[in-house]
Coordinates of C-alpha atoms in Angstrom, one line a residue:
Chain B
M240 CA 0.0 0.0 0.0
D241 CA 1.3 3.5 -0.9
D242 CA -0.6 5.3 1.9
K243 CA -0.5 5.1 5.6
V244 CA -3.5 3.3 7.0
S245 CA -5.1 5.1 9.9
G246 CA -7.6 2.4 10.8
N247 CA -10.0 -0.1 9.1
L248 CA -13.5 1.1 9.7
L249 CA -15.0 4.2 8.0
I250 CA -18.5 5.0 9.1
I251 CA -20.3 7.7 7.0
G252 CA -23.5 9.6 8.0
G253 CA -25.0 9.4 4.5
N254 CA -25.2 11.9 1.6
E255 CA -21.4 12.2 1.3
D256 CA -20.0 14.5 -1.3
K257 CA -19.8 12.7 -4.7
Q258 CA -19.2 15.6 -7.0
G259 CA -16.7 18.0 -5.4
D260 CA -13.6 17.1 -3.5
C261 CA -15.1 13.8 -2.4
L262 CA -13.1 14.1 0.9
I263 CA -14.7 11.1 2.6
L264 CA -14.7 8.7 -0.4
R265 CA -11.1 9.8 -1.2
K266 CA -10.2 8.9 2.4
F267 CA -11.8 5.5 1.9
V268 CA -9.7 4.8 -1.2
K269 CA -6.6 6.0 0.6
M270 CA -7.3 3.8 3.6
A271 CA -7.9 0.8 1.2
G272 CA -4.5 1.2 -0.4
G273 CA -4.8 4.1 -2.9
R274 CA -3.6 2.9 -6.3
Q275 CA -3.5 -0.7 -5.0
A276 CA -7.1 -0.5 -3.6
K277 CA -9.3 -3.4 -4.7
I278 CA -12.8 -2.4 -3.7
A279 CA -15.9 -4.5 -3.3
V280 CA -19.1 -2.4 -3.2
I281 CA -22.1 -4.2 -1.6
T282 CA -25.4 -2.8 -2.8
T283 CA -27.7 -5.1 -0.7
A284 CA -29.2 -2.2 1.2
T285 CA -30.6 -0.4 -1.8
E286 CA -33.4 -1.3 -4.1
R287 CA -31.6 0.5 -7.0
P288 CA -28.4 -1.7 -6.9
R289 CA -27.2 -1.2 -10.5
E290 CA -27.6 2.6 -10.5
V291 CA -26.0 3.1 -7.0
G292 CA -23.3 0.5 -7.7
D293 CA -22.3 2.1 -11.0
E294 CA -22.1 5.6 -9.4
Y295 CA -19.7 4.4 -6.7
R296 CA -17.6 2.3 -9.3
S297 CA -17.1 5.4 -11.4
I298 CA -16.1 7.6 -8.3
F299 CA -13.7 5.0 -6.8
L300 CA -12.0 4.5 -10.2
D301 CA -11.7 8.3 -10.6
L302 CA -10.2 8.5 -7.2
G303 CA -7.5 6.1 -8.3
A304 CA -8.6 2.7 -7.0
E305 CA -7.1 -0.3 -8.9
S306 CA -10.3 -2.2 -9.2
V307 CA -14.0 -1.9 -8.2
D308 CA -16.4 -4.8 -8.1
I309 CA -20.1 -4.4 -7.5
L310 CA -21.8 -7.2 -5.5
C311 CA -25.5 -7.0 -6.2
V312 CA -26.6 -9.6 -3.6
A313 CA -30.3 -9.3 -3.2
D314 CA -31.4 -12.5 -1.5
R315 CA -30.1 -15.2 0.8
A316 CA -29.4 -17.7 -2.0
A317 CA -27.0 -15.2 -3.6
A318 CA -25.5 -14.4 -0.2
N319 CA -24.6 -18.1 0.3
D320 CA -23.3 -18.6 -3.3
R321 CA -19.6 -19.4 -2.9
H322 CA -18.8 -17.7 -6.2
R323 CA -20.1 -14.3 -5.0
S324 CA -17.7 -13.9 -2.2
V325 CA -14.5 -14.1 -4.3
E326 CA -14.2 -10.3 -4.7
I327 CA -14.5 -9.8 -1.0
E328 CA -11.7 -12.4 -0.3
T329 CA -9.3 -10.5 -2.5
S330 CA -10.5 -7.0 -1.6
T331 CA -8.6 -4.3 0.4
G332 CA -11.8 -2.3 1.0
V333 CA -15.5 -3.2 1.3
F334 CA -18.1 -0.5 0.9
F335 CA -21.7 -0.8 2.0
T336 CA -24.1 1.6 0.2
G337 CA -27.1 3.2 1.9
G338 CA -30.7 1.9 1.7
D339 CA -32.4 -0.1 4.5
Q340 CA -30.1 -1.5 7.2
L341 CA -32.5 -4.5 7.7
R342 CA -31.9 -5.5 4.1
I343 CA -28.2 -5.8 4.9
T344 CA -28.6 -7.9 8.0
S345 CA -31.6 -10.0 7.0
I346 CA -30.1 -10.9 3.6
L347 CA -26.4 -11.2 4.6
G348 CA -26.5 -12.2 8.3
G349 CA -24.8 -15.6 8.9
S350 CA -24.3 -16.1 5.2
N351 CA -21.1 -17.0 3.2
I352 CA -20.7 -13.3 2.3
D353 CA -21.1 -12.2 5.9
R354 CA -18.3 -14.6 6.9
A355 CA -16.1 -13.3 4.0
I356 CA -16.6 -9.7 5.3
R357 CA -15.6 -10.7 8.8
R358 CA -12.4 -12.4 7.4
A359 CA -11.7 -9.3 5.3
Y360 CA -12.0 -7.2 8.5
Q361 CA -9.7 -9.5 10.4
R362 CA -7.0 -9.3 7.7
R363 CA -7.2 -5.5 7.9
A364 CA -9.2 -4.7 4.8
V365 CA -11.1 -1.4 5.3
I366 CA -14.8 -1.8 5.9
A367 CA -16.8 1.3 5.1
G368 CA -20.6 2.0 5.0
T369 CA -22.8 5.1 4.4
S370 CA -26.2 5.7 5.9
A371 CA -27.8 2.3 6.4
G372 CA -24.3 0.9 5.7
A373 CA -23.1 2.9 8.7
S374 CA -25.8 1.7 11.1
V375 CA -25.0 -2.0 10.6
M376 CA -21.4 -1.5 11.9
S377 CA -22.3 -1.8 15.6
D378 CA -23.4 -4.9 17.4
T379 CA -26.9 -3.4 18.1
M380 CA -28.3 -1.0 15.6
I381 CA -31.2 1.4 15.4
I382 CA -33.7 0.3 12.7
N383 CA -36.5 2.7 13.4
G384 CA -37.5 5.6 15.6
E385 CA -39.2 8.8 15.0
S386 CA -37.1 11.9 14.4
S387 CA -37.8 15.4 15.7
D388 CA -40.0 14.1 18.5
T389 CA -39.8 14.0 22.2
A390 CA -37.7 11.2 23.6
K391 CA -39.8 8.1 24.2
K392 CA -39.1 4.4 24.5
S393 CA -41.5 3.6 21.7
N394 CA -39.6 5.9 19.4
L395 CA -36.9 3.3 19.0
S396 CA -36.5 -0.2 17.6
M397 CA -33.2 -1.9 17.5
A398 CA -31.8 -5.2 16.1
H399 CA -28.5 -7.0 15.8
G400 CA -26.0 -5.3 13.5
I401 CA -22.9 -6.8 11.9
G402 CA -21.0 -6.0 15.0
L403 CA -17.6 -4.9 13.8
L404 CA -17.7 -2.0 16.3
E405 CA -18.7 -2.9 19.9
Q406 CA -20.0 -0.7 22.7
V407 CA -21.3 1.8 20.2
V408 CA -24.6 2.7 18.7
I409 CA -24.5 4.6 15.4
D410 CA -27.1 7.0 14.0
Q411 CA -26.8 8.7 10.6
H412 CA -28.3 11.8 8.8
F413 CA -28.1 12.9 12.4
A414 CA -28.6 16.7 12.6
Q415 CA -30.3 16.8 9.3
R416 CA -33.1 14.5 10.5
G417 CA -33.2 15.7 14.1
R418 CA -32.4 12.3 15.6
I419 CA -30.9 13.2 19.0
N420 CA -33.8 12.0 21.1
R421 CA -33.9 8.5 19.6
L422 CA -30.1 8.2 20.1
L423 CA -30.5 9.4 23.7
A424 CA -33.1 6.7 24.3
A425 CA -30.7 4.1 22.9
V426 CA -28.0 5.2 25.3
A427 CA -30.3 5.4 28.3
L428 CA -31.3 1.7 27.7
N429 CA -27.7 0.8 28.5
P430 CA -25.3 3.6 29.3
Y431 CA -22.4 1.3 28.7
V432 CA -23.0 2.0 25.0
I433 CA -21.7 5.3 23.5
G434 CA -24.0 7.0 21.0
M435 CA -22.4 8.3 17.8
G436 CA -24.7 10.5 15.8
I437 CA -23.0 11.2 12.4
D438 CA -24.2 14.1 10.2
E439 CA -24.5 13.9 6.5
D440 CA -21.2 14.3 4.5
T441 CA -19.3 13.4 7.7
A442 CA -17.6 10.2 8.9
I443 CA -15.6 8.6 11.6
A444 CA -12.5 6.6 10.8
V445 CA -12.0 4.1 13.6
S446 CA -8.4 3.0 14.4
D447 CA -7.1 -0.1 16.1
N448 CA -6.9 1.6 19.4
A449 CA -10.6 2.6 19.2
V450 CA -10.0 6.2 18.4
C451 CA -12.7 7.7 16.1
E452 CA -11.4 10.5 14.0
V453 CA -13.9 12.9 12.4
V454 CA -13.7 13.6 8.7
G455 CA -16.0 15.7 6.5
S456 CA -17.9 18.9 6.4
Q457 CA -20.4 18.6 9.3
T458 CA -20.1 17.1 12.9
V459 CA -20.4 14.0 15.0
T460 CA -22.5 14.1 18.2
V461 CA -21.1 11.8 20.8
I462 CA -23.5 10.8 23.6
D463 CA -22.0 9.4 26.8
G464 CA -24.4 8.2 29.5
K465 CA -21.8 7.1 32.0
N466 CA -22.8 9.8 34.5
I467 CA -26.6 9.3 34.2
M468 CA -28.1 9.8 37.7
F469 CA -31.7 8.8 37.0
T470 CA -33.9 7.7 34.1
N471 CA -37.4 6.3 34.0
I472 CA -36.7 4.2 30.9
S473 CA -37.2 0.8 32.6
E474 CA -40.5 1.7 34.3
S475 CA -42.0 4.0 31.7
Q476 CA -44.7 3.0 29.2
P477 CA -43.8 3.0 25.5
N478 CA -45.4 6.4 24.9
D479 CA -44.4 8.1 28.1
P480 CA -41.8 10.9 27.7
L481 CA -38.4 9.9 28.9
A482 CA -36.6 11.3 31.9
I483 CA -32.8 11.2 31.7
S484 CA -30.3 13.2 33.7
N485 CA -26.7 14.1 33.4
V486 CA -26.0 12.9 29.8
L487 CA -22.6 14.1 28.5
I488 CA -22.6 15.4 24.9
H489 CA -19.7 16.3 22.6
I490 CA -20.1 18.0 19.2
L491 CA -17.0 17.2 17.0
P492 CA -16.1 18.5 13.6
T493 CA -13.2 17.5 11.4
G494 CA -9.9 17.8 13.2
Y495 CA -11.3 16.3 16.4
A496 CA -11.4 12.7 17.6
F497 CA -13.1 10.6 20.2
D498 CA -11.3 7.9 22.2
L499 CA -13.9 5.2 22.8
K500 CA -11.8 3.4 25.5
R501 CA -11.2 6.6 27.6
R502 CA -14.5 8.1 26.6
Q503 CA -12.6 11.3 25.8
P504 CA -12.9 13.9 23.0
Y505 CA -9.8 15.8 21.8
L506 CA -8.4 18.1 19.2
C507 CA -6.0 16.1 16.9
E508 CA -2.5 17.4 16.5
Chain S
M1334 CA -56.5 33.7 46.0
D1335 CA -58.0 30.2 46.5
D1336 CA -55.0 28.2 45.2
K1337 CA -51.4 27.9 46.4
V1338 CA -49.2 29.8 44.1
S1339 CA -46.1 27.8 43.1
G1340 CA -44.3 30.6 41.3
N1341 CA -45.0 33.5 39.0
L1342 CA -43.6 32.5 35.6
L1343 CA -45.1 29.9 33.3
I1344 CA -43.1 29.4 30.1
I1345 CA -44.8 27.2 27.5
G1346 CA -43.2 25.5 24.4
G1347 CA -46.1 26.3 22.1
N1348 CA -49.0 24.2 20.8
E1349 CA -50.4 23.6 24.2
D1350 CA -53.6 21.5 24.6
K1351 CA -56.6 23.8 24.1
Q1352 CA -59.3 21.1 23.6
G1353 CA -58.7 18.3 26.1
D1354 CA -57.7 18.6 29.7
C1355 CA -55.9 21.9 29.0
L1356 CA -53.4 20.9 31.8
I1357 CA -51.1 23.8 31.1
L1358 CA -53.6 26.6 30.6
R1359 CA -55.5 25.2 33.7
K1360 CA -52.3 25.5 35.6
F1361 CA -51.9 29.2 34.5
V1362 CA -55.4 30.0 35.7
K1363 CA -54.7 28.3 39.0
M1364 CA -51.4 30.1 39.5
A1365 CA -53.2 33.4 38.6
G1366 CA -55.8 32.9 41.4
G1367 CA -58.4 30.4 40.0
R1368 CA -61.9 31.9 40.4
Q1369 CA -60.3 35.3 41.4
A1370 CA -58.0 35.3 38.3
K1371 CA -58.0 38.5 36.3
I1372 CA -56.2 37.8 33.1
A1373 CA -54.7 40.1 30.5
V1374 CA -53.9 38.4 27.2
I1375 CA -51.3 40.2 25.1
T1376 CA -51.7 39.3 21.4
T1377 CA -48.8 41.6 20.1
A1378 CA -46.8 38.6 18.8
T1379 CA -49.5 37.4 16.4
E1380 CA -50.8 38.8 13.2
R1381 CA -54.3 37.3 13.9
P1382 CA -54.8 39.1 17.3
R1383 CA -58.7 39.0 17.3
E1384 CA -58.9 35.3 16.5
V1385 CA -56.2 34.2 18.9
G1386 CA -57.4 36.5 21.6
D1387 CA -60.9 35.3 21.4
E1388 CA -59.8 31.7 21.6
Y1389 CA -57.8 32.2 24.8
R1390 CA -60.6 34.4 26.3
S1391 CA -63.1 31.6 25.9
I1392 CA -60.7 28.9 27.3
F1393 CA -59.7 30.9 30.3
L1394 CA -63.3 31.8 31.2
D1395 CA -64.2 28.1 30.8
L1396 CA -61.4 27.2 33.1
G1397 CA -62.9 29.5 35.8
A1398 CA -61.1 32.8 35.5
E1399 CA -63.1 35.8 36.9
S1400 CA -62.2 38.1 33.9
V1401 CA -60.2 38.0 30.7
D1402 CA -59.1 41.1 28.8
I1403 CA -57.5 41.0 25.4
L1404 CA -54.9 43.6 24.7
C1405 CA -54.5 44.0 20.9
V1406 CA -51.4 46.2 21.0
A1407 CA -50.0 46.3 17.5
D1408 CA -47.8 49.4 17.4
R1409 CA -45.7 51.6 19.7
A1410 CA -48.3 54.4 19.9
A1411 CA -50.8 51.9 21.4
A1412 CA -48.0 50.5 23.6
N1413 CA -47.5 53.9 25.1
D1414 CA -51.2 54.8 25.4
R1415 CA -51.8 55.1 29.2
H1416 CA -55.3 53.8 28.9
R1417 CA -54.1 50.5 27.4
S1418 CA -52.2 49.4 30.5
V1419 CA -55.1 49.6 33.0
E1420 CA -56.0 45.9 32.6
I1421 CA -52.4 44.9 33.3
E1422 CA -52.2 47.1 36.4
T1423 CA -55.2 45.2 37.9
S1424 CA -54.4 41.7 36.5
T1425 CA -53.3 38.7 38.5
G1426 CA -52.1 37.0 35.3
V1427 CA -50.6 38.2 32.0
F1428 CA -50.5 35.8 29.0
F1429 CA -48.4 36.3 25.9
T1430 CA -49.6 34.5 22.8
G1431 CA -47.4 33.0 20.2
G1432 CA -46.3 34.6 16.9
D1433 CA -43.1 36.4 16.4
Q1434 CA -40.9 37.2 19.4
L1435 CA -39.5 40.3 17.7
R1436 CA -43.0 41.8 17.4
I1437 CA -43.3 41.6 21.2
T1438 CA -40.0 43.2 22.0
S1439 CA -39.8 45.8 19.1
I1440 CA -43.4 47.0 19.8
L1441 CA -43.5 46.7 23.6
G1442 CA -39.9 47.2 24.6
G1443 CA -39.4 50.3 26.9
S1444 CA -43.1 51.3 26.5
N1445 CA -45.7 52.1 29.1
I1446 CA -47.1 48.5 28.7
D1447 CA -43.6 47.0 29.2
R1448 CA -43.3 48.9 32.5
A1449 CA -46.8 47.8 33.6
I1450 CA -45.8 44.2 32.9
R1451 CA -42.7 44.5 35.0
R1452 CA -44.7 46.1 37.8
A1453 CA -47.2 43.2 37.6
Y1454 CA -44.4 40.7 37.9
Q1455 CA -43.0 42.6 40.9
R1456 CA -46.3 42.4 42.7
R1457 CA -46.5 38.7 42.0
A1458 CA -48.9 38.5 39.1
V1459 CA -48.2 35.4 37.0
I1460 CA -46.5 36.1 33.7
A1461 CA -47.0 33.4 31.1
G1462 CA -46.1 33.0 27.5
T1463 CA -46.3 30.4 24.8
S1464 CA -44.0 29.9 21.8
A1465 CA -42.8 33.4 20.9
G1466 CA -44.3 34.5 24.2
A1467 CA -42.0 31.9 25.9
S1468 CA -38.8 33.0 24.1
V1469 CA -39.1 36.7 25.3
M1470 CA -39.0 35.7 29.0
S1471 CA -35.2 35.5 29.1
D1472 CA -32.8 38.5 29.1
T1473 CA -31.3 37.3 25.8
M1474 CA -33.6 35.4 23.4
I1475 CA -33.1 33.4 20.2
I1476 CA -34.8 35.1 17.3
N1477 CA -33.6 32.9 14.5
G1478 CA -31.5 29.8 13.8
E1479 CA -32.0 26.9 11.5
S1480 CA -33.5 23.8 12.9
S1481 CA -32.3 20.2 12.2
D1482 CA -29.0 21.3 11.0
T1483 CA -25.4 20.8 12.1
A1484 CA -24.4 23.2 15.0
K1485 CA -22.9 26.4 13.5
K1486 CA -22.4 29.9 14.8
S1487 CA -24.4 31.3 11.9
N1488 CA -27.4 29.2 12.8
L1489 CA -28.2 31.6 15.5
S1490 CA -29.3 35.1 16.0
M1491 CA -30.2 36.6 19.3
A1492 CA -31.6 39.8 20.8
H1493 CA -32.7 41.3 24.1
G1494 CA -35.8 39.6 25.6
I1495 CA -38.0 41.1 28.3
G1496 CA -35.6 39.6 30.8
L1497 CA -37.9 38.3 33.6
L1498 CA -35.8 35.2 33.8
E1499 CA -32.0 35.6 34.0
Q1500 CA -29.2 33.2 33.2
V1501 CA -31.4 31.2 30.9
V1502 CA -32.0 31.0 27.2
I1503 CA -35.4 29.5 26.2
D1504 CA -36.2 27.6 23.0
Q1505 CA -39.7 26.3 22.1
H1506 CA -41.3 23.7 19.8
F1507 CA -38.0 22.1 20.8
A1508 CA -38.0 18.4 19.9
Q1509 CA -40.7 18.9 17.3
R1510 CA -38.6 21.3 15.3
G1511 CA -35.2 19.6 16.0
R1512 CA -33.7 22.7 17.6
I1513 CA -31.0 21.2 19.9
N1514 CA -28.0 22.4 17.8
R1515 CA -29.1 26.0 17.9
L1516 CA -29.6 25.9 21.6
L1517 CA -26.2 24.2 22.1
A1518 CA -24.6 27.1 20.1
A1519 CA -26.4 29.6 22.3
V1520 CA -25.0 27.9 25.5
A1521 CA -21.5 27.6 24.0
L1522 CA -21.4 31.4 23.4
N1523 CA -21.6 31.8 27.2
P1524 CA -21.8 28.6 29.3
Y1525 CA -22.9 30.7 32.3
V1526 CA -26.3 30.5 30.6
I1527 CA -28.5 27.4 30.9
G1528 CA -30.4 26.3 27.8
M1529 CA -34.0 25.3 28.3
G1530 CA -35.6 23.6 25.3
I1531 CA -39.3 23.3 25.9
D1532 CA -41.3 20.8 23.7
E1533 CA -44.8 21.5 22.5
D1534 CA -47.6 21.1 25.0
T1535 CA -45.0 21.4 27.8
A1536 CA -44.1 24.2 30.2
I1537 CA -41.9 25.2 33.1
A1538 CA -43.4 26.9 36.1
V1539 CA -40.7 28.9 37.7
S1540 CA -40.8 29.5 41.5
D1541 CA -39.2 32.3 43.6
N1542 CA -36.3 30.1 44.4
A1543 CA -35.5 29.5 40.7
V1544 CA -36.9 26.0 40.6
C1545 CA -38.4 25.1 37.2
E1546 CA -41.1 22.5 37.5
V1547 CA -42.1 20.6 34.3
V1548 CA -45.8 20.5 33.4
G1549 CA -47.4 18.9 30.3
S1550 CA -47.3 15.9 28.0
Q1551 CA -43.7 16.1 26.5
T1552 CA -40.3 17.1 27.9
V1553 CA -37.9 19.9 28.7
T1554 CA -34.3 19.5 27.6
V1555 CA -31.9 21.3 29.9
I1556 CA -28.4 22.1 28.5
D1557 CA -25.7 22.9 31.0
G1558 CA -22.4 24.0 29.6
K1559 CA -20.6 24.5 33.0
N1560 CA -18.2 21.6 32.3
I1561 CA -17.4 22.5 28.6
M1562 CA -13.7 21.7 28.1
F1563 CA -13.2 23.1 24.7
T1564 CA -15.2 24.9 22.0
N1565 CA -14.1 26.5 18.7
I1566 CA -17.1 29.0 18.8
S1567 CA -14.9 32.1 19.3
E1568 CA -12.4 31.4 16.5
S1569 CA -14.7 29.7 14.0
Q1570 CA -16.2 31.3 10.9
P1571 CA -20.0 31.6 10.7
N1572 CA -20.5 28.5 8.6
D1573 CA -17.9 26.3 10.2
P1574 CA -19.3 23.4 12.1
L1575 CA -19.0 23.9 15.9
A1576 CA -16.8 21.9 18.3
I1577 CA -18.1 21.7 21.9
S1578 CA -17.1 19.1 24.4
N1579 CA -18.6 17.9 27.7
V1580 CA -22.0 19.5 27.6
L1581 CA -24.4 18.1 30.2
I1582 CA -28.0 17.3 29.1
H1583 CA -31.1 16.5 31.1
I1584 CA -34.4 15.4 29.6
L1585 CA -37.2 16.1 32.0
P1586 CA -40.9 15.2 31.7
T1587 CA -43.8 16.2 34.1
G1588 CA -43.0 15.3 37.7
Y1589 CA -39.4 16.5 37.4
A1590 CA -37.9 19.8 38.1
F1591 CA -34.6 21.7 37.5
D1592 CA -33.0 23.9 40.2
L1593 CA -31.4 26.8 38.3
K1594 CA -29.2 27.9 41.2
R1595 CA -27.8 24.5 42.0
R1596 CA -27.9 23.5 38.2
Q1597 CA -29.5 20.2 39.4
P1598 CA -32.4 18.1 38.0
Y1599 CA -34.6 16.1 40.4
L1600 CA -37.8 14.1 40.7
C1601 CA -40.4 16.1 42.6
E1602 CA -41.9 14.4 45.7

């Protein structure tokens, strides 16, 4: 690889720049090896796989990647077809497009392709995802929950994600869709978990030592519930408004990072 | 007065229930003296003063108030007309309708009516306001700022409010319009100030000892910046995304209160 690798997860809040400087997608190609990058794009989340796949292929090739393969895996038979995982086995970067996160997990979960992605991650290929492809990165993911509404337990439904990033719950299109209250509810359910709300055209690059570096034009909102003093989330009814006290929030633009192990934000050097 | 007074400010996040149990408006009438309540409704904020005034008159009379006067004060000449402030001088409760907060301050600020309101507040009449009428309560108020957008300095413009409540900045229609980032920016500008984001159909009743009790069906989001470790708000350009670390957030539904002096949320007995 001709470029320094700063980590092997890139989690994007959706609607990343595809026409201008393409900072985030450029970062992905760089992390995947630059001119040696062999990229597999997984379009399972979207219902327009050809169109979306072709767009990313053309961008990644323009940004200097060596090869780009589009994996249009739309059902479990395809997900278990041994021939379909070859491009993942040889890839240096895997990219999940946006769409519906439940399509990714319900179609790929436990399949041959799922195992190939985990092996790729283990051998330090970069795994990236945008929007729905971002949500699936954590062990438990948000699949539904009203935006711009008062915090309530019923606002939220969650499911198993792919689980490459533990102890975190990701939300995307974050400021743009007013999603803070659903992410607060997710953190209140178990304050061990750190909420990461990623705005559009913004991403976190996660390094081996669990440092999340912010990239892109907007911000990442980190929600840390470690000091919560009280919450009514266990005894409240689904439509009752939530009570939660002493939640810590950090708003971080590019140039800042969050250390998941120390639960600490900081300005990068 | 036939009811215990729990304080003399009632600050409502807009869109309060007017057809059902009218919990918040009922609370206002009770605070203003119940069957002895003499209420003055100030419709300056709205451009439909007759319609809005008539609606509140009918509700407050239904809820048992002794008298309700509507003050349609739409310009500075009227605001300085000595005859127009008589109803405020004798009122036990003053109610500001919603509309545009700048209409309230630019039309009433420094006028005869403004002075009458301050005197009413001093002699312990209850001062209430909903939506725009809520925003004006603080010494500095938010007059503009994009909702559901990444936190930025440019998202925000502020002006002098009426200033009955110090050390606080109020935002209304809070969860419903996704306004957390503009309130975070307002707090980051001076973390001495506590941000109170009040949802629709929700209010805070403020007592003499600066305790804010939550009333209504949704929640109040309290933003406390006392522990902010870093922010780029002074050096950032208007459209740069903000960095802010270690902001404390509390989400409080009915039955909870926030003590402004001790900066402490708690469950009421």
